[in-house]
């Protein structure tokens, strides 16, 4: 049976989390580059939550953005300072450094994908690969209890974005209230709680007993 889908958060209507989303205004523009495989997943959706939770954001789906018109328009706009959130030796850590606060708009590209597909997406998108890379260090453990992370301290897209927002706030690139930052993760936490509850109920059902 095909379940009805919410075409905002792209979750089944029965577990739609839109009511918990309170979009926040940022000076920084965020662009979520969602890998096609990520778009097809039903139980996750943190890339969608990230986009819906940021008024100044866009979301594009694909496996390569080399010839993506909207992406290239942002990259070629002289009024933008563009970055991609991606770790690496040459990546600038936001913990100790803010990004420029000038008359230009800061644009941060977020890759919503598995690590394996993120590497391929960058390889196939030389326009994004060429951008200055930013990253951050943290000691947080992911709250994504329903998903095993590939490495210790790995975070979901929305959790990573939350860390970026906190650091941009620290450096004066943003001026977000503590309540706005806390509420940013609300739809994610509600989704995790919902799915943990569903898993618990399934395990208690006779159908799942040996």
mmCIF file of C-alpha atoms in Angstrom:
data_model
loop_
_atom_site.group_PDB
_atom_site.id
_atom_site.type_symbol
_atom_site.label_atom_id
_atom_site.label_comp_id
_atom_site.label_asym_id
_atom_site.label_seq_id
_atom_site.Cartn_x
_atom_site.Cartn_y
_atom_site.Cartn_z
ATOM 1 C CA UNK A 1 0.000 0.000 0.000
ATOM 2 C CA UNK A 2 1.348 3.444 -0.949
ATOM 3 C CA UNK A 3 1.382 5.852 1.981
ATOM 4 C CA UNK A 4 0.327 9.453 1.412
ATOM 5 C CA UNK A 5 3.324 11.784 1.556
ATOM 6 C CA UNK A 6 3.724 15.325 2.836
ATOM 7 C CA UNK A 7 5.287 17.270 -0.019
ATOM 8 C CA UNK A 8 6.839 19.798 2.335
ATOM 9 C CA UNK A 9 8.963 17.655 4.652
ATOM 10 C CA UNK A 10 8.642 14.620 2.319
ATOM 11 C CA UNK A 11 7.728 12.252 5.127
ATOM 12 C CA UNK A 12 4.594 10.093 5.255
ATOM 13 C CA UNK A 13 1.606 12.227 6.279
ATOM 14 C CA UNK A 14 1.192 10.018 9.355
ATOM 15 C CA UNK A 15 4.622 11.158 10.612
ATOM 16 C CA UNK A 16 4.774 14.666 9.139
ATOM 17 C CA UNK A 17 6.947 16.959 11.284
ATOM 18 C CA UNK A 18 6.031 20.308 9.694
ATOM 19 C CA UNK A 19 4.153 21.462 12.790
ATOM 20 C CA UNK A 20 7.433 21.495 14.717
ATOM 21 C CA UNK A 21 9.308 23.637 12.189
ATOM 22 C CA UNK A 22 9.822 27.312 13.000
ATOM 23 C CA UNK A 23 11.873 28.931 10.219
ATOM 24 C CA UNK A 24 14.601 31.311 11.336
ATOM 25 C CA UNK A 25 16.027 34.302 9.479
ATOM 26 C CA UNK A 26 19.751 34.311 8.761
ATOM 27 C CA UNK A 27 22.060 36.753 7.009
ATOM 28 C CA UNK A 28 23.886 33.766 5.551
ATOM 29 C CA UNK A 29 22.277 31.926 2.653
ATOM 30 C CA UNK A 30 22.385 28.135 2.942
ATOM 31 C CA UNK A 31 22.117 25.862 -0.081
ATOM 32 C CA UNK A 32 21.408 22.176 0.536
ATOM 33 C CA UNK A 33 22.791 19.952 -2.220
ATOM 34 C CA UNK A 34 20.881 16.724 -1.690
ATOM 35 C CA UNK A 35 22.148 13.580 -3.358
ATOM 36 C CA UNK A 36 19.451 11.749 -5.304
ATOM 37 C CA UNK A 37 19.845 8.651 -3.104
ATOM 38 C CA UNK A 38 19.193 10.782 -0.008
ATOM 39 C CA UNK A 39 16.011 12.186 -1.538
ATOM 40 C CA UNK A 40 14.633 8.662 -1.958
ATOM 41 C CA UNK A 41 14.978 7.821 1.738
ATOM 42 C CA UNK A 42 11.769 7.903 3.750
ATOM 43 C CA UNK A 43 12.885 7.699 7.383
ATOM 44 C CA UNK A 44 15.478 10.472 7.411
ATOM 45 C CA UNK A 45 14.785 13.856 5.881
ATOM 46 C CA UNK A 46 17.204 16.050 7.850
ATOM 47 C CA UNK A 47 18.173 17.855 4.644
ATOM 48 C CA UNK A 48 14.527 18.793 4.110
ATOM 49 C CA UNK A 49 14.239 19.902 7.747
ATOM 50 C CA UNK A 50 17.350 22.058 7.340
ATOM 51 C CA UNK A 51 15.950 23.799 4.287
ATOM 52 C CA UNK A 52 12.492 24.310 5.787
ATOM 53 C CA UNK A 53 13.992 25.671 9.012
ATOM 54 C CA UNK A 54 16.013 28.387 7.243
ATOM 55 C CA UNK A 55 14.153 31.172 5.445
ATOM 56 C CA UNK A 56 17.250 32.184 3.504
ATOM 57 C CA UNK A 57 17.941 28.805 1.935
ATOM 58 C CA UNK A 58 17.515 26.665 -1.158
ATOM 59 C CA UNK A 59 17.522 22.921 -1.794
ATOM 60 C CA UNK A 60 18.604 21.235 -5.008
ATOM 61 C CA UNK A 61 18.667 17.520 -5.793
ATOM 62 C CA UNK A 62 21.160 15.716 -8.017
ATOM 63 C CA UNK A 63 24.397 13.776 -8.309
ATOM 64 C CA UNK A 64 26.348 16.505 -10.107
ATOM 65 C CA UNK A 65 25.877 20.273 -9.953
ATOM 66 C CA UNK A 66 28.532 21.175 -12.489
ATOM 67 C CA UNK A 67 25.954 22.551 -14.931
ATOM 68 C CA UNK A 68 23.195 23.419 -12.472
ATOM 69 C CA UNK A 69 21.911 26.861 -13.513
ATOM 70 C CA UNK A 70 20.727 28.066 -10.089
ATOM 71 C CA UNK A 71 23.910 26.876 -8.356
ATOM 72 C CA UNK A 72 26.165 28.471 -10.964
ATOM 73 C CA UNK A 73 24.180 31.701 -10.776
ATOM 74 C CA UNK A 74 25.034 31.905 -7.078
ATOM 75 C CA UNK A 75 28.676 31.033 -7.697
ATOM 76 C CA UNK A 76 29.054 33.594 -10.476
ATOM 77 C CA UNK A 77 27.351 36.403 -8.577
ATOM 78 C CA UNK A 78 30.053 38.884 -7.566
ATOM 79 C CA UNK A 79 27.916 39.894 -4.594
ATOM 80 C CA UNK A 80 28.352 36.470 -2.984
ATOM 81 C CA UNK A 81 31.118 34.909 -0.901
ATOM 82 C CA UNK A 82 30.617 31.172 -1.406
ATOM 83 C CA UNK A 83 31.852 28.247 0.713
ATOM 84 C CA UNK A 84 31.191 24.537 1.033
ATOM 85 C CA UNK A 85 30.930 22.799 4.396
ATOM 86 C CA UNK A 86 33.371 19.927 4.063
ATOM 87 C CA UNK A 87 36.258 18.759 6.273
ATOM 88 C CA UNK A 88 39.816 18.515 5.038
ATOM 89 C CA UNK A 89 43.390 19.628 5.622
ATOM 90 C CA UNK A 90 42.806 22.967 3.897
ATOM 91 C CA UNK A 91 39.390 23.502 5.440
ATOM 92 C CA UNK A 92 39.059 26.610 7.619
ATOM 93 C CA UNK A 93 37.803 25.754 11.093
ATOM 94 C CA UNK A 94 34.936 27.977 12.150
ATOM 95 C CA UNK A 95 35.796 27.388 15.806
ATOM 96 C CA UNK A 96 38.556 29.969 15.622
ATOM 97 C CA UNK A 97 37.661 31.913 12.507
ATOM 98 C CA UNK A 98 34.517 33.608 11.323
ATOM 99 C CA UNK A 99 33.799 34.211 7.659
ATOM 100 C CA UNK A 100 34.004 37.717 6.158
ATOM 101 C CA UNK A 101 31.403 40.213 7.262
ATOM 102 C CA UNK A 102 31.310 42.680 4.399
ATOM 103 C CA UNK A 103 28.775 43.980 1.913
ATOM 104 C CA UNK A 104 28.627 40.619 0.162
ATOM 105 C CA UNK A 105 26.265 37.800 1.054
ATOM 106 C CA UNK A 106 27.865 34.709 2.535
ATOM 107 C CA UNK A 107 26.592 31.524 0.892
ATOM 108 C CA UNK A 108 27.303 28.128 2.457
ATOM 109 C CA UNK A 109 26.697 24.955 0.453
ATOM 110 C CA UNK A 110 25.709 21.907 2.514
ATOM 111 C CA UNK A 111 26.081 18.412 1.078
ATOM 112 C CA UNK A 112 23.251 16.160 2.223
ATOM 113 C CA UNK A 113 24.521 12.659 1.532
ATOM 114 C CA UNK A 114 26.484 9.732 2.880
ATOM 115 C CA UNK A 115 30.243 10.280 3.069
ATOM 116 C CA UNK A 116 30.760 7.949 0.112
ATOM 117 C CA UNK A 117 28.286 9.793 -2.096
ATOM 118 C CA UNK A 118 29.474 13.197 -0.869
ATOM 119 C CA UNK A 119 32.959 12.454 -2.200
ATOM 120 C CA UNK A 120 31.519 11.436 -5.564
ATOM 121 C CA UNK A 121 29.268 14.499 -5.650
ATOM 122 C CA UNK A 122 32.269 16.774 -5.120
ATOM 123 C CA UNK A 123 34.295 14.892 -7.717
ATOM 124 C CA UNK A 124 31.502 15.297 -10.252
ATOM 125 C CA UNK A 125 30.853 18.941 -9.305
ATOM 126 C CA UNK A 126 34.178 20.736 -9.863
ATOM 127 C CA UNK A 127 32.451 24.091 -9.361
ATOM 128 C CA UNK A 128 31.620 23.087 -5.772
ATOM 129 C CA UNK A 129 34.918 21.244 -5.278
ATOM 130 C CA UNK A 130 36.795 24.476 -6.095
ATOM 131 C CA UNK A 131 35.072 26.481 -3.343
ATOM 132 C CA UNK A 132 36.855 27.404 -0.102
ATOM 133 C CA UNK A 133 36.048 24.686 2.427
ATOM 134 C CA UNK A 134 34.894 25.380 5.957
ATOM 135 C CA UNK A 135 34.383 22.933 8.815
ATOM 136 C CA UNK A 136 34.268 22.766 12.604
ATOM 137 C CA UNK A 137 35.470 20.705 15.515
ATOM 138 C CA UNK A 138 33.110 19.470 18.201
ATOM 139 C CA UNK A 139 32.661 16.925 20.954
ATOM 140 C CA UNK A 140 28.958 16.306 20.436
ATOM 141 C CA UNK A 141 27.406 12.899 19.872
ATOM 142 C CA UNK A 142 24.682 12.693 17.263
ATOM 143 C CA UNK A 143 21.125 12.513 18.579
ATOM 144 C CA UNK A 144 20.244 10.396 15.540
ATOM 145 C CA UNK A 145 19.586 7.287 17.648
ATOM 146 C CA UNK A 146 17.825 5.473 14.821
ATOM 147 C CA UNK A 147 20.792 5.668 12.467
ATOM 148 C CA UNK A 148 24.269 4.258 13.009
ATOM 149 C CA UNK A 149 26.873 6.871 12.172
ATOM 150 C CA UNK A 150 29.847 5.809 9.997
ATOM 151 C CA UNK A 151 32.362 7.387 12.376
ATOM 152 C CA UNK A 152 32.431 8.712 15.924
ATOM 153 C CA UNK A 153 31.280 12.334 16.189
ATOM 154 C CA UNK A 154 29.565 12.263 12.773
ATOM 155 C CA UNK A 155 26.457 14.438 12.706
ATOM 156 C CA UNK A 156 23.366 14.615 10.526
ATOM 157 C CA UNK A 157 22.921 17.506 8.100
ATOM 158 C CA UNK A 158 20.660 19.478 10.426
ATOM 159 C CA UNK A 159 22.933 18.890 13.438
ATOM 160 C CA UNK A 160 25.967 20.042 11.434
ATOM 161 C CA UNK A 161 24.088 23.139 10.304
ATOM 162 C CA UNK A 162 23.145 23.840 13.915
ATOM 163 C CA UNK A 163 26.841 23.758 14.870
ATOM 164 C CA UNK A 164 27.640 26.153 12.018
ATOM 165 C CA UNK A 165 24.896 28.532 13.145
ATOM 166 C CA UNK A 166 26.239 28.513 16.708
ATOM 167 C CA UNK A 167 29.736 29.366 15.483
ATOM 168 C CA UNK A 168 28.539 32.050 13.072
ATOM 169 C CA UNK A 169 26.641 33.530 15.996
ATOM 170 C CA UNK A 170 29.781 33.435 18.128
ATOM 171 C CA UNK A 171 31.787 35.340 15.527
ATOM 172 C CA UNK A 172 29.086 37.931 14.869
ATOM 173 C CA UNK A 173 28.157 36.688 11.406
ATOM 174 C CA UNK A 174 24.677 35.999 12.773
ATOM 175 C CA UNK A 175 22.591 37.434 15.604
ATOM 176 C CA UNK A 176 20.303 34.562 16.485
ATOM 177 C CA UNK A 177 18.574 34.194 19.830
ATOM 178 C CA UNK A 178 19.241 31.161 22.012
ATOM 179 C CA UNK A 179 15.586 30.136 21.645
ATOM 180 C CA UNK A 180 15.854 30.235 17.846
ATOM 181 C CA UNK A 181 18.955 28.061 17.926
ATOM 182 C CA UNK A 182 17.365 25.601 20.335
ATOM 183 C CA UNK A 183 14.158 25.401 18.312
ATOM 184 C CA UNK A 184 16.106 24.717 15.128
ATOM 185 C CA UNK A 185 16.555 21.074 16.123
ATOM 186 C CA UNK A 186 12.955 20.546 17.276
ATOM 187 C CA UNK A 187 11.630 18.796 14.128
ATOM 188 C CA UNK A 188 14.696 16.536 14.083
ATOM 189 C CA UNK A 189 14.265 15.577 17.729
ATOM 190 C CA UNK A 190 10.543 14.958 17.262
ATOM 191 C CA UNK A 191 11.279 12.743 14.249
ATOM 192 C CA UNK A 192 13.837 10.704 16.171
ATOM 193 C CA UNK A 193 11.456 10.350 19.124
ATOM 194 C CA UNK A 194 8.645 9.236 16.821
ATOM 195 C CA UNK A 195 10.759 6.592 15.123
ATOM 196 C CA UNK A 196 12.220 5.305 18.390
ATOM 197 C CA UNK A 197 8.649 4.904 19.665
ATOM 198 C CA UNK A 198 7.629 3.060 16.496
ATOM 199 C CA UNK A 199 10.613 0.732 16.767
ATOM 200 C CA UNK A 200 9.805 -0.014 20.408
ATOM 201 C CA UNK A 201 6.182 -0.817 19.561
ATOM 202 C CA UNK A 202 7.237 -3.076 16.681
ATOM 203 C CA UNK A 203 9.618 -5.010 18.924
ATOM 204 C CA UNK A 204 6.819 -5.548 21.454
ATOM 205 C CA UNK A 205 4.425 -6.846 18.813
ATOM 206 C CA UNK A 206 3.974 -10.658 18.618
ATOM 207 C CA UNK A 207 4.732 -10.399 14.920
ATOM 208 C CA UNK A 208 8.358 -9.579 15.753
ATOM 209 C CA UNK A 209 8.875 -12.242 18.401
ATOM 210 C CA UNK A 210 10.727 -15.470 17.664
#
